[in-house]
Tab-separated table of C-alpha atoms and ligand atoms in Angstrom:
chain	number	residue	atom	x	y	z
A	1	UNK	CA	22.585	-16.054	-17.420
A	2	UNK	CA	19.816	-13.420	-16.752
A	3	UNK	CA	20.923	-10.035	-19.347
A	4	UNK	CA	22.143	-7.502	-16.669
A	5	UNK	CA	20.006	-5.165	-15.469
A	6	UNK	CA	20.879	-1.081	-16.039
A	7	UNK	CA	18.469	0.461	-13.187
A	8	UNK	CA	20.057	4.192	-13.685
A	9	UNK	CA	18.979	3.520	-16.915
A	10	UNK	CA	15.529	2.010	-16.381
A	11	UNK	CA	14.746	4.557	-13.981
A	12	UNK	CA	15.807	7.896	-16.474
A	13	UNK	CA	13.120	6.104	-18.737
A	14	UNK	CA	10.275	5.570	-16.066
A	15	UNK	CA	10.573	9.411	-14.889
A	16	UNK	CA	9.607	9.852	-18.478
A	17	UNK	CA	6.825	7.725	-17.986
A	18	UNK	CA	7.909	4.828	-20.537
A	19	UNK	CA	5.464	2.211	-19.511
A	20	UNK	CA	8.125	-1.216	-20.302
A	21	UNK	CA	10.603	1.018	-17.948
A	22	UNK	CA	7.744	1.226	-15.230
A	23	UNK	CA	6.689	-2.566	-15.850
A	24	UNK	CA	10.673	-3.739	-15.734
A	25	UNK	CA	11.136	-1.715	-12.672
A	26	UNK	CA	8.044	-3.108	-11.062
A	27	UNK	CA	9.004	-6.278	-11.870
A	28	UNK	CA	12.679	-5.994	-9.892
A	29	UNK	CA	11.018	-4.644	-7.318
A	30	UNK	CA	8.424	-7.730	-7.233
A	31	UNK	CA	11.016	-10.356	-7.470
A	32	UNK	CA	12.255	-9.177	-4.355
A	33	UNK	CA	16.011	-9.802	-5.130
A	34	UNK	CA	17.742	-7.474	-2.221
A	35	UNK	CA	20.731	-6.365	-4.475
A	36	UNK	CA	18.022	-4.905	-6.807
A	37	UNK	CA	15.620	-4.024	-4.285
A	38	UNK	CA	18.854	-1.269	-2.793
A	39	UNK	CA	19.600	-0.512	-6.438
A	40	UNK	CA	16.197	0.623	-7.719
A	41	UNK	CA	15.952	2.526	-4.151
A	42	UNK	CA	19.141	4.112	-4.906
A	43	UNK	CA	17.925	5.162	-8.369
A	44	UNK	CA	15.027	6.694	-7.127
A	45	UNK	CA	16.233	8.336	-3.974
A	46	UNK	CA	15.920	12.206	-5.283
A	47	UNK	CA	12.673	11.490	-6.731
A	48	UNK	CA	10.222	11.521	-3.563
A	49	UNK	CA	7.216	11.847	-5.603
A	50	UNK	CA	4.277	13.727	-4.754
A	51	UNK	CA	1.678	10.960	-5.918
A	52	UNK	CA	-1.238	10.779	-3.351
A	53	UNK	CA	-1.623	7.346	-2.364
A	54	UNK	CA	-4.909	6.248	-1.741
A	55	UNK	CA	-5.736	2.433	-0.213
A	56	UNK	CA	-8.814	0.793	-1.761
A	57	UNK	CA	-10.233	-2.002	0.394
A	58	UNK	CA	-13.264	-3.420	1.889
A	59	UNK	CA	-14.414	-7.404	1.713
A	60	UNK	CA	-14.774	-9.671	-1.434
A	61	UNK	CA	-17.017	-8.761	-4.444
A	62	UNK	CA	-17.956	-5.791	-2.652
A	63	UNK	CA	-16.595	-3.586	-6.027
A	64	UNK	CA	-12.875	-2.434	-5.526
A	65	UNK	CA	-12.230	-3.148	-8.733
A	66	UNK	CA	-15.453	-1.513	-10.450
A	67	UNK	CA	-14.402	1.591	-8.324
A	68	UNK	CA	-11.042	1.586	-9.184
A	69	UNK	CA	-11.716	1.290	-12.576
A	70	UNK	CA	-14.386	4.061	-12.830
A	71	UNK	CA	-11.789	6.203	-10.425
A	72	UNK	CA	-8.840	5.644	-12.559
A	73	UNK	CA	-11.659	7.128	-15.665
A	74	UNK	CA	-13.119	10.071	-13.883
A	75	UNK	CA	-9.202	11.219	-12.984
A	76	UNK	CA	-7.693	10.165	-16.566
A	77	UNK	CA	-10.880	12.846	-17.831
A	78	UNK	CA	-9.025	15.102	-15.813
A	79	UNK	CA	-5.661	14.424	-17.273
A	80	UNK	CA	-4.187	13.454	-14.369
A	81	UNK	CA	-1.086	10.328	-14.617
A	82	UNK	CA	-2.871	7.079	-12.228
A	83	UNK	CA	-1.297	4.459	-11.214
A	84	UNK	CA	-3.053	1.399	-10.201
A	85	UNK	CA	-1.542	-2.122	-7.656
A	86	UNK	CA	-3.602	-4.471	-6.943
A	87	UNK	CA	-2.304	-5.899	-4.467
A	88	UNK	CA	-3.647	-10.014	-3.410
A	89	UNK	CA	-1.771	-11.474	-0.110
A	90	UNK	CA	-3.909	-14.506	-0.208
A	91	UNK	CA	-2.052	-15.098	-3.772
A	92	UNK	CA	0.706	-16.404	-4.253
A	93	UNK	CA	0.474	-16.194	-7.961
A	94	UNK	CA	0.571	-12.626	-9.532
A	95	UNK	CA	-1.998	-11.842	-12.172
A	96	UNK	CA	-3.374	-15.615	-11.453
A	97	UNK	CA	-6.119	-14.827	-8.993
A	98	UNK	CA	-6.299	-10.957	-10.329
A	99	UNK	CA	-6.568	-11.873	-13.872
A	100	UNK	CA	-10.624	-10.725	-12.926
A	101	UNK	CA	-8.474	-6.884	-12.274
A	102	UNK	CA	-7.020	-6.489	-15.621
A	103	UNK	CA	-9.919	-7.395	-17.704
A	104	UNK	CA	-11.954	-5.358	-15.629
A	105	UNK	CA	-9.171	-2.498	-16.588
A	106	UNK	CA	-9.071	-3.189	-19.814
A	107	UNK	CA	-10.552	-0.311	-21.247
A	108	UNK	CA	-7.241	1.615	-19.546
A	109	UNK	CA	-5.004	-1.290	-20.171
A	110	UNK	CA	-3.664	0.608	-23.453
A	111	UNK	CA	-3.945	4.422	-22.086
A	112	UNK	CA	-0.348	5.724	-22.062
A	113	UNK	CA	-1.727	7.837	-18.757
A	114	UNK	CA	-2.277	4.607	-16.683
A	115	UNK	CA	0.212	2.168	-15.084
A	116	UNK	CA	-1.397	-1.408	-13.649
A	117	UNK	CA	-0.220	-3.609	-12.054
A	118	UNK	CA	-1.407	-6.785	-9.896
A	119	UNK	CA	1.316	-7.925	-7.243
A	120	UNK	CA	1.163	-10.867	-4.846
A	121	UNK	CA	3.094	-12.764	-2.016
A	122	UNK	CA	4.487	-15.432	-4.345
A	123	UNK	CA	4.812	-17.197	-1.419
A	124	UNK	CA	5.919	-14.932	0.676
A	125	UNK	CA	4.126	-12.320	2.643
A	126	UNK	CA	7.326	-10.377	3.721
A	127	UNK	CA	8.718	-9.585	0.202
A	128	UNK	CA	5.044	-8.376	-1.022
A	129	UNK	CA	5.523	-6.431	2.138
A	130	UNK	CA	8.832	-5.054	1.070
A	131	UNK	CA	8.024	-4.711	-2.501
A	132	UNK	CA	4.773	-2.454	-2.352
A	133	UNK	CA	6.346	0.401	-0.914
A	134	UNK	CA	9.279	0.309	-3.244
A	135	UNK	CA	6.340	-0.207	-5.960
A	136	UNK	CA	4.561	2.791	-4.990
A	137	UNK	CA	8.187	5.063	-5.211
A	138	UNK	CA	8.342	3.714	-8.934
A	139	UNK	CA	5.145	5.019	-9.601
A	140	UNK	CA	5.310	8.087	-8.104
A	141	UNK	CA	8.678	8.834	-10.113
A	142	UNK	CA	6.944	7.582	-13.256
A	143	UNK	CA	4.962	10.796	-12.141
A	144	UNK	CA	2.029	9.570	-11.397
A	145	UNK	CA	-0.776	12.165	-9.700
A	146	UNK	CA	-2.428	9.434	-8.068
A	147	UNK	CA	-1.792	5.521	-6.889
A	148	UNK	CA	-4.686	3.641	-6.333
A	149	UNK	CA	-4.105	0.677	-3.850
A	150	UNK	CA	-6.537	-2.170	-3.873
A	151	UNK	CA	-6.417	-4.991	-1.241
A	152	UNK	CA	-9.028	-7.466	0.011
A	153	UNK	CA	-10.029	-7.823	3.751
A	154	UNK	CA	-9.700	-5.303	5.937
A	155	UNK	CA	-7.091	-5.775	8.954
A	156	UNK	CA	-7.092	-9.556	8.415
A	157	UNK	CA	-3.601	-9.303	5.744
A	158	UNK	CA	-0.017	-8.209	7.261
A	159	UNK	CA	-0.382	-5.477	4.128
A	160	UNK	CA	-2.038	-3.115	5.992
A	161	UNK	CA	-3.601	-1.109	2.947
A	162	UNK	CA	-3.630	2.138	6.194
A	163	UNK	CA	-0.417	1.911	6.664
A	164	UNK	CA	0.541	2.375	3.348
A	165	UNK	CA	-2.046	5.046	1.943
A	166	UNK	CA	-2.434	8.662	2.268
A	167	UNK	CA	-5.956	8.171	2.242
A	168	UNK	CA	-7.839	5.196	2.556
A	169	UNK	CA	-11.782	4.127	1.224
A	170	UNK	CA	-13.391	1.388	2.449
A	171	UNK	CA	-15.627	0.008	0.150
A	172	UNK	CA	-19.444	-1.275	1.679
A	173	UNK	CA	-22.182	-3.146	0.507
A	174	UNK	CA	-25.742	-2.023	0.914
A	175	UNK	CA	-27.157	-4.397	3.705
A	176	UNK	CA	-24.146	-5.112	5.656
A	177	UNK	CA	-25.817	-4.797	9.164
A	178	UNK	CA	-26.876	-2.434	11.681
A	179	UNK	CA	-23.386	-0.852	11.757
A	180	UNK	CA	-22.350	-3.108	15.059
A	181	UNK	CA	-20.676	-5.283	11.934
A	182	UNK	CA	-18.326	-1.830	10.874
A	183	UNK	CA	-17.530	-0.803	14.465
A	184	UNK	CA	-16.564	-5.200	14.728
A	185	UNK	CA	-14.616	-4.967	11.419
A	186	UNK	CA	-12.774	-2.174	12.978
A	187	UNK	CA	-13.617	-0.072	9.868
A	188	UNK	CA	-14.686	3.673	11.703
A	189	UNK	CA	-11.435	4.088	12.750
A	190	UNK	CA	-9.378	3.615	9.332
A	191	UNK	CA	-11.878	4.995	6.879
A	192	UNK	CA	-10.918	8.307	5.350
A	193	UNK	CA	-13.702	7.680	2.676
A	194	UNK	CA	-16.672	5.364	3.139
A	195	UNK	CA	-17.833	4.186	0.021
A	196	UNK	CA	-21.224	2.620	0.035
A	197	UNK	CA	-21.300	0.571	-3.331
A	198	UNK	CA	-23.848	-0.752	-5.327
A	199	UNK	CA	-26.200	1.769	-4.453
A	200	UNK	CA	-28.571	0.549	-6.980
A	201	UNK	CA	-29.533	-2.533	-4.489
A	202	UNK	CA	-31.901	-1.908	-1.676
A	203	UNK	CA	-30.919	-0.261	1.707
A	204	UNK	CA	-28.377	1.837	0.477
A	205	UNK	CA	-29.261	4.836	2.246
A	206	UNK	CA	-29.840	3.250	5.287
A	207	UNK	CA	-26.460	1.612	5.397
A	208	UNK	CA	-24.915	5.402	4.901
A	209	UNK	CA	-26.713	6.637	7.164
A	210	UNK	CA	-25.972	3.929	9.606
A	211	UNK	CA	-22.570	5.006	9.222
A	212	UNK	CA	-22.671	8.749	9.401
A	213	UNK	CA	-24.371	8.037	12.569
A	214	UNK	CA	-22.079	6.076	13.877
A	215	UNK	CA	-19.098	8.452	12.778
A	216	UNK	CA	-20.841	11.545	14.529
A	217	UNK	CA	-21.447	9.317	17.693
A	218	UNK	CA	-17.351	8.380	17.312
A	219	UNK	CA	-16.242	11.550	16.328
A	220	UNK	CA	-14.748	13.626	19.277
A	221	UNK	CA	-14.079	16.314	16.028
A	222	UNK	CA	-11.459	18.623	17.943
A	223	UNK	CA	-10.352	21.452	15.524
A	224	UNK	CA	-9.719	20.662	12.527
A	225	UNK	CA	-10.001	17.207	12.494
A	226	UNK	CA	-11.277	15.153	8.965
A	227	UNK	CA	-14.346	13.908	9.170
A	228	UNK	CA	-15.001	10.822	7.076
A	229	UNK	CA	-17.018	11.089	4.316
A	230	UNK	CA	-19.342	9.190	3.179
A	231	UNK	CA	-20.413	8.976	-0.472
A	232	UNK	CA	-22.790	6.637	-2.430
A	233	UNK	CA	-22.200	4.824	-6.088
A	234	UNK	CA	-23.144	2.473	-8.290
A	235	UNK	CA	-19.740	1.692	-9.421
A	236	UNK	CA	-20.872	-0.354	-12.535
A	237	UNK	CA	-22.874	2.672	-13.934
A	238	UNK	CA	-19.827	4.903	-12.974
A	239	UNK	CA	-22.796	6.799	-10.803
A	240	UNK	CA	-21.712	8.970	-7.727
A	241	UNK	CA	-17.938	8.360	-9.019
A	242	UNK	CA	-17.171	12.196	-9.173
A	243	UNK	CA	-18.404	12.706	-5.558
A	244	UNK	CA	-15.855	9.726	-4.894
A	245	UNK	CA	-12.654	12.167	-6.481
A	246	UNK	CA	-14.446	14.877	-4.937
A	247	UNK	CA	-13.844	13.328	-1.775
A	248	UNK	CA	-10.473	12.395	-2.308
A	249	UNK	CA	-9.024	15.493	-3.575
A	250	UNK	CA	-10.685	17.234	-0.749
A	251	UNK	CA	-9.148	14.513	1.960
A	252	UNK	CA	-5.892	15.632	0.352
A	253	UNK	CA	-6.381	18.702	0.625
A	254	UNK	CA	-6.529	18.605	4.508
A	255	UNK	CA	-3.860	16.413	4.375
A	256	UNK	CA	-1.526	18.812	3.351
A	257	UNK	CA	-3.103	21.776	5.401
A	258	UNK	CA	-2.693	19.930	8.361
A	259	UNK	CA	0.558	18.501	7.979
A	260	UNK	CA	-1.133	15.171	8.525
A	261	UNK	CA	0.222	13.861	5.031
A	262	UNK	CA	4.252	14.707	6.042
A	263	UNK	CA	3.474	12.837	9.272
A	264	UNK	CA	1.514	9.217	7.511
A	265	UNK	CA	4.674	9.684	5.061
A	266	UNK	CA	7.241	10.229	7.737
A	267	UNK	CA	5.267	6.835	9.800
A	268	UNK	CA	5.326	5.094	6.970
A	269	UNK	CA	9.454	5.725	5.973
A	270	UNK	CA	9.899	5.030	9.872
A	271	UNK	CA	8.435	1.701	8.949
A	272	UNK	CA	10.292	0.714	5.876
A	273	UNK	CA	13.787	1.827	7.266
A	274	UNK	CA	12.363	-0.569	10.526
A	275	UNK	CA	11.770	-3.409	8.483
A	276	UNK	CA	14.966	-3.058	6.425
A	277	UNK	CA	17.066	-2.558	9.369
A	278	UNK	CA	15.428	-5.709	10.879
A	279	UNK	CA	16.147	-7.773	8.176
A	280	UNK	CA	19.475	-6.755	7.726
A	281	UNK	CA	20.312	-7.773	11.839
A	282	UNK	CA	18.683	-10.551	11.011
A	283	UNK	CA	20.836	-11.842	8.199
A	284	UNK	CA	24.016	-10.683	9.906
A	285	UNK	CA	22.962	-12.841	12.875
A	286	UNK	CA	22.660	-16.228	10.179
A	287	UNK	CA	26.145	-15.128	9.024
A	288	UNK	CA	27.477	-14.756	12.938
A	289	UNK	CA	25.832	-17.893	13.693
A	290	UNK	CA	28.403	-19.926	12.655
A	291	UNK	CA	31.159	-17.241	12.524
A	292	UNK	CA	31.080	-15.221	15.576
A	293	UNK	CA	31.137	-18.287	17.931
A	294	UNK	CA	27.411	-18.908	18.832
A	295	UNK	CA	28.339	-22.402	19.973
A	296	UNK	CA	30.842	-21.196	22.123
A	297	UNK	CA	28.767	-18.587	23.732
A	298	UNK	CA	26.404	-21.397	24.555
A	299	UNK	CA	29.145	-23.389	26.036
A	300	UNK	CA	30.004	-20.254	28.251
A	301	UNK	CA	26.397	-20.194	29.158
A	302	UNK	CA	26.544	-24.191	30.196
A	303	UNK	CA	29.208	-23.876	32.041
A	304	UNK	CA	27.561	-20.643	34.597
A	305	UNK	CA	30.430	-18.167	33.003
A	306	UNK	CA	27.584	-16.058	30.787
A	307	UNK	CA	24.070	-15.984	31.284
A	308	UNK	CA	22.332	-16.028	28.704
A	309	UNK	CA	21.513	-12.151	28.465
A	310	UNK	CA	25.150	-11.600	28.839
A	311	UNK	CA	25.590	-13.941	25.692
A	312	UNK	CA	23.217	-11.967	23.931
A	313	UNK	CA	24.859	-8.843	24.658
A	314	UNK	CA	28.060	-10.319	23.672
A	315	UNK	CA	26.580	-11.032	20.335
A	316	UNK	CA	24.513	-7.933	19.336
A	317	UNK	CA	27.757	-5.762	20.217
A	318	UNK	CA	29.335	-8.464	17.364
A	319	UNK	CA	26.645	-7.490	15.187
A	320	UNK	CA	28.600	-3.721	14.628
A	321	UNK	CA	28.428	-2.391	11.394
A	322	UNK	CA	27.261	-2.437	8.084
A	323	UNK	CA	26.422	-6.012	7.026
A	324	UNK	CA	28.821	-6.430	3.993
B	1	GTP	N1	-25.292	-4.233	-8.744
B	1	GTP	C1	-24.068	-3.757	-8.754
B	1	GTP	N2	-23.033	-4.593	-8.981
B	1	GTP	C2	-21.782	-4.075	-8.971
B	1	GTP	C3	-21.533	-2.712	-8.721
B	1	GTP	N3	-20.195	-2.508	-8.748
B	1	GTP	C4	-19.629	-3.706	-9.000
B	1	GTP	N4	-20.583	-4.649	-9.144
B	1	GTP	C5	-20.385	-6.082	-9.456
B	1	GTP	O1	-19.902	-6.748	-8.310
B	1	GTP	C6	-19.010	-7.788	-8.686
B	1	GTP	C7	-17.697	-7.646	-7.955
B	1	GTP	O2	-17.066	-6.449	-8.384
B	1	GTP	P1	-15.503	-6.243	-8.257
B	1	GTP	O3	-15.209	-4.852	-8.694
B	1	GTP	O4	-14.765	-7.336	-8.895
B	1	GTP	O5	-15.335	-6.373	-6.682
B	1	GTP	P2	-13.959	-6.470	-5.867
B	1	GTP	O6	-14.251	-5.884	-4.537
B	1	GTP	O7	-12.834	-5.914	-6.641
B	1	GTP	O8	-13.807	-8.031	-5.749
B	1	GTP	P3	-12.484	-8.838	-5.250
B	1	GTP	O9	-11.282	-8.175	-5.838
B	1	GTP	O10	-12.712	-10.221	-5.747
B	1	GTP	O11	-12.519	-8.769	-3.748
B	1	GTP	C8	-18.877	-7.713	-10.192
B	1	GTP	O12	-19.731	-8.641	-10.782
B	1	GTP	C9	-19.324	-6.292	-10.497
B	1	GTP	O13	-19.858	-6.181	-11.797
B	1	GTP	C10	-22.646	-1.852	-8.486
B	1	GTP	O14	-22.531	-0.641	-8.265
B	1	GTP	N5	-23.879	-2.427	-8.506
B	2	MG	MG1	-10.942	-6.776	-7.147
């Protein structure tokens, strides 16, 4: 028998920013158990945080990590509470395939200040999808300033990195093409902050100007509309780092002037109550299967009494209320 859980509890200690109350939360939330899942929500439902999320993503090996790690510095300098996911959908193991993440955080992996953690699908893309945004309301009542997000790929997972951040860098590598390959990617139109990384190698400031070229050409700029910005670093020698908070803070800024951040938070709660809702129809239909006469509906059909929209009908409007 697993020791029972006290959540009220757990989360009185993570507002206080204990780090095993964070990490057990965190872990409920990643095991993706519904009963705990509405529990921890429940816990945290007065604390709506005011941690600015920003996504981290851009292809493999191009330095997420590096950055991360040399963000997560430059804001801890500051004195400013970071949390860090990593999050891997092409892992189903957490920490297995990530392991690389944590040692490359290791010099933060003991500052009180900083909360890591490396979540993946375990086999299941849904529940990672469920799970981060519950993840990222534990960290922001563990009071975290700032949540760094990193994810691989851009637009290829079901994790959309966008949909989740305030603010989102994309991470490039010198050399990446003549800029056709970013407009392809789909990468002008999420970018918030382009990062051009490893700045040391050749072409670097080509490949930024290649984009600020392309952003002025896609730009129509109305008002006052953010235009991306594009900084350069060499992430391993923590070089151009501060222009990369710089950046961030001032995305944030015009975030909240604009209203833009109570609208990407509003999308993004229209999202999760979505998927929740979704999943909850969709269990109450397993339970009605069986229950509310699915087999005889179909006979009704068979026999030219129902069609089968009718049947439908008939069945949603058995669906009613709340699921337990
Ligand atoms: N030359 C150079 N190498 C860098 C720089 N930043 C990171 N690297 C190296 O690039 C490699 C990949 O860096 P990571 O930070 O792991 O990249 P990542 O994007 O997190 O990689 P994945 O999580 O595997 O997609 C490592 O060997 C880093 O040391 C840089 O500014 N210049
Ligand atoms: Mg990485």
């Amino acid at each position: 028998m697993p020791r029972p859980v006290d959540v009220p509890d757990l989360a009185e200690r993570a507002r206080r920013g204990e780090q095993l109350a964070v990490a057990r939360l965190l872990s409920l939330v990643e095991d993706g158990a519904e009963a705990a899942l509405r529990e921890v929500a429940g816990a945290l439902v007065t604390h709506t945080g005011r941690a600015h999320v920003v996504g981290v993503t851009g292809a493999p090996g191009v330095g997420k990590s590096t950055t991360t790690s040399a963000v997560v510095g430059a804001l801890r300098a500051q004195g400013r509470r970071v949390g860090v996911l990593a999050v891997d959908p092409s892992s189903p193991f957490s920490g297995g395939a990530l392991l690389g993440d944590r040692v490359r955080m290791g010099e933060h992996a003991t500052d009180d200040g900083v909360f890591i953690r490396s979540m993946a699908t375990r086999g299941h893309l849904g529940g990672l999808a469920r799970a981060t945004p519950q993840a990222l309301r534990v960290l922001a009542a563990a009071g975290c300033d700032v949540v760094l997000v990193e994810t691989v790929g851009v637009g290829q997972s079901e994790i959309e990195v966008v949909g989740l951040a305030d603010t989102t860098v994309v991470l490039v590598a010198p050399g990446m093409g003549d800029g056709v390959q970013a407009a392809k990617a789909g990468i002008l139109e999420i970018a918030d902050v382009f990062v051009v990384n490893k700045a040391d190698r050749d072409g670097a400031r080509q490949t930024a100007r290649d984009l600020r070229n392309m952003l002025s050409l896609a730009e129509p700029s109305a008002g006052d509309a953010w235009k991306p910005e594009v900084v350069r670093t060499v992430a391993a020698r923590g070089e151009g780092v501060d222009d990369v908070v710089s950046a961030l803070d001032a995305h944030r800024e015009w975030l909240d002037r604009s209203g833009e951040r109570r609208r990407r938070s509003r999308v993004r709660a229209e999202a999760e109550i979505r998927a929740i809702a979704l999943d909850a129809v969709r269990s109450r239909m397993e339970d009605l299967r069986g229950a509310a006469g699915l087999p005889q509906l179909a006979e009704r059909v068979l026999d030219g009494e129902l069609d089968p929209y009718g049947a439908a009908d008939e069945l949603t409007g058995r669906l009613g209320g709340p699921g337990r």
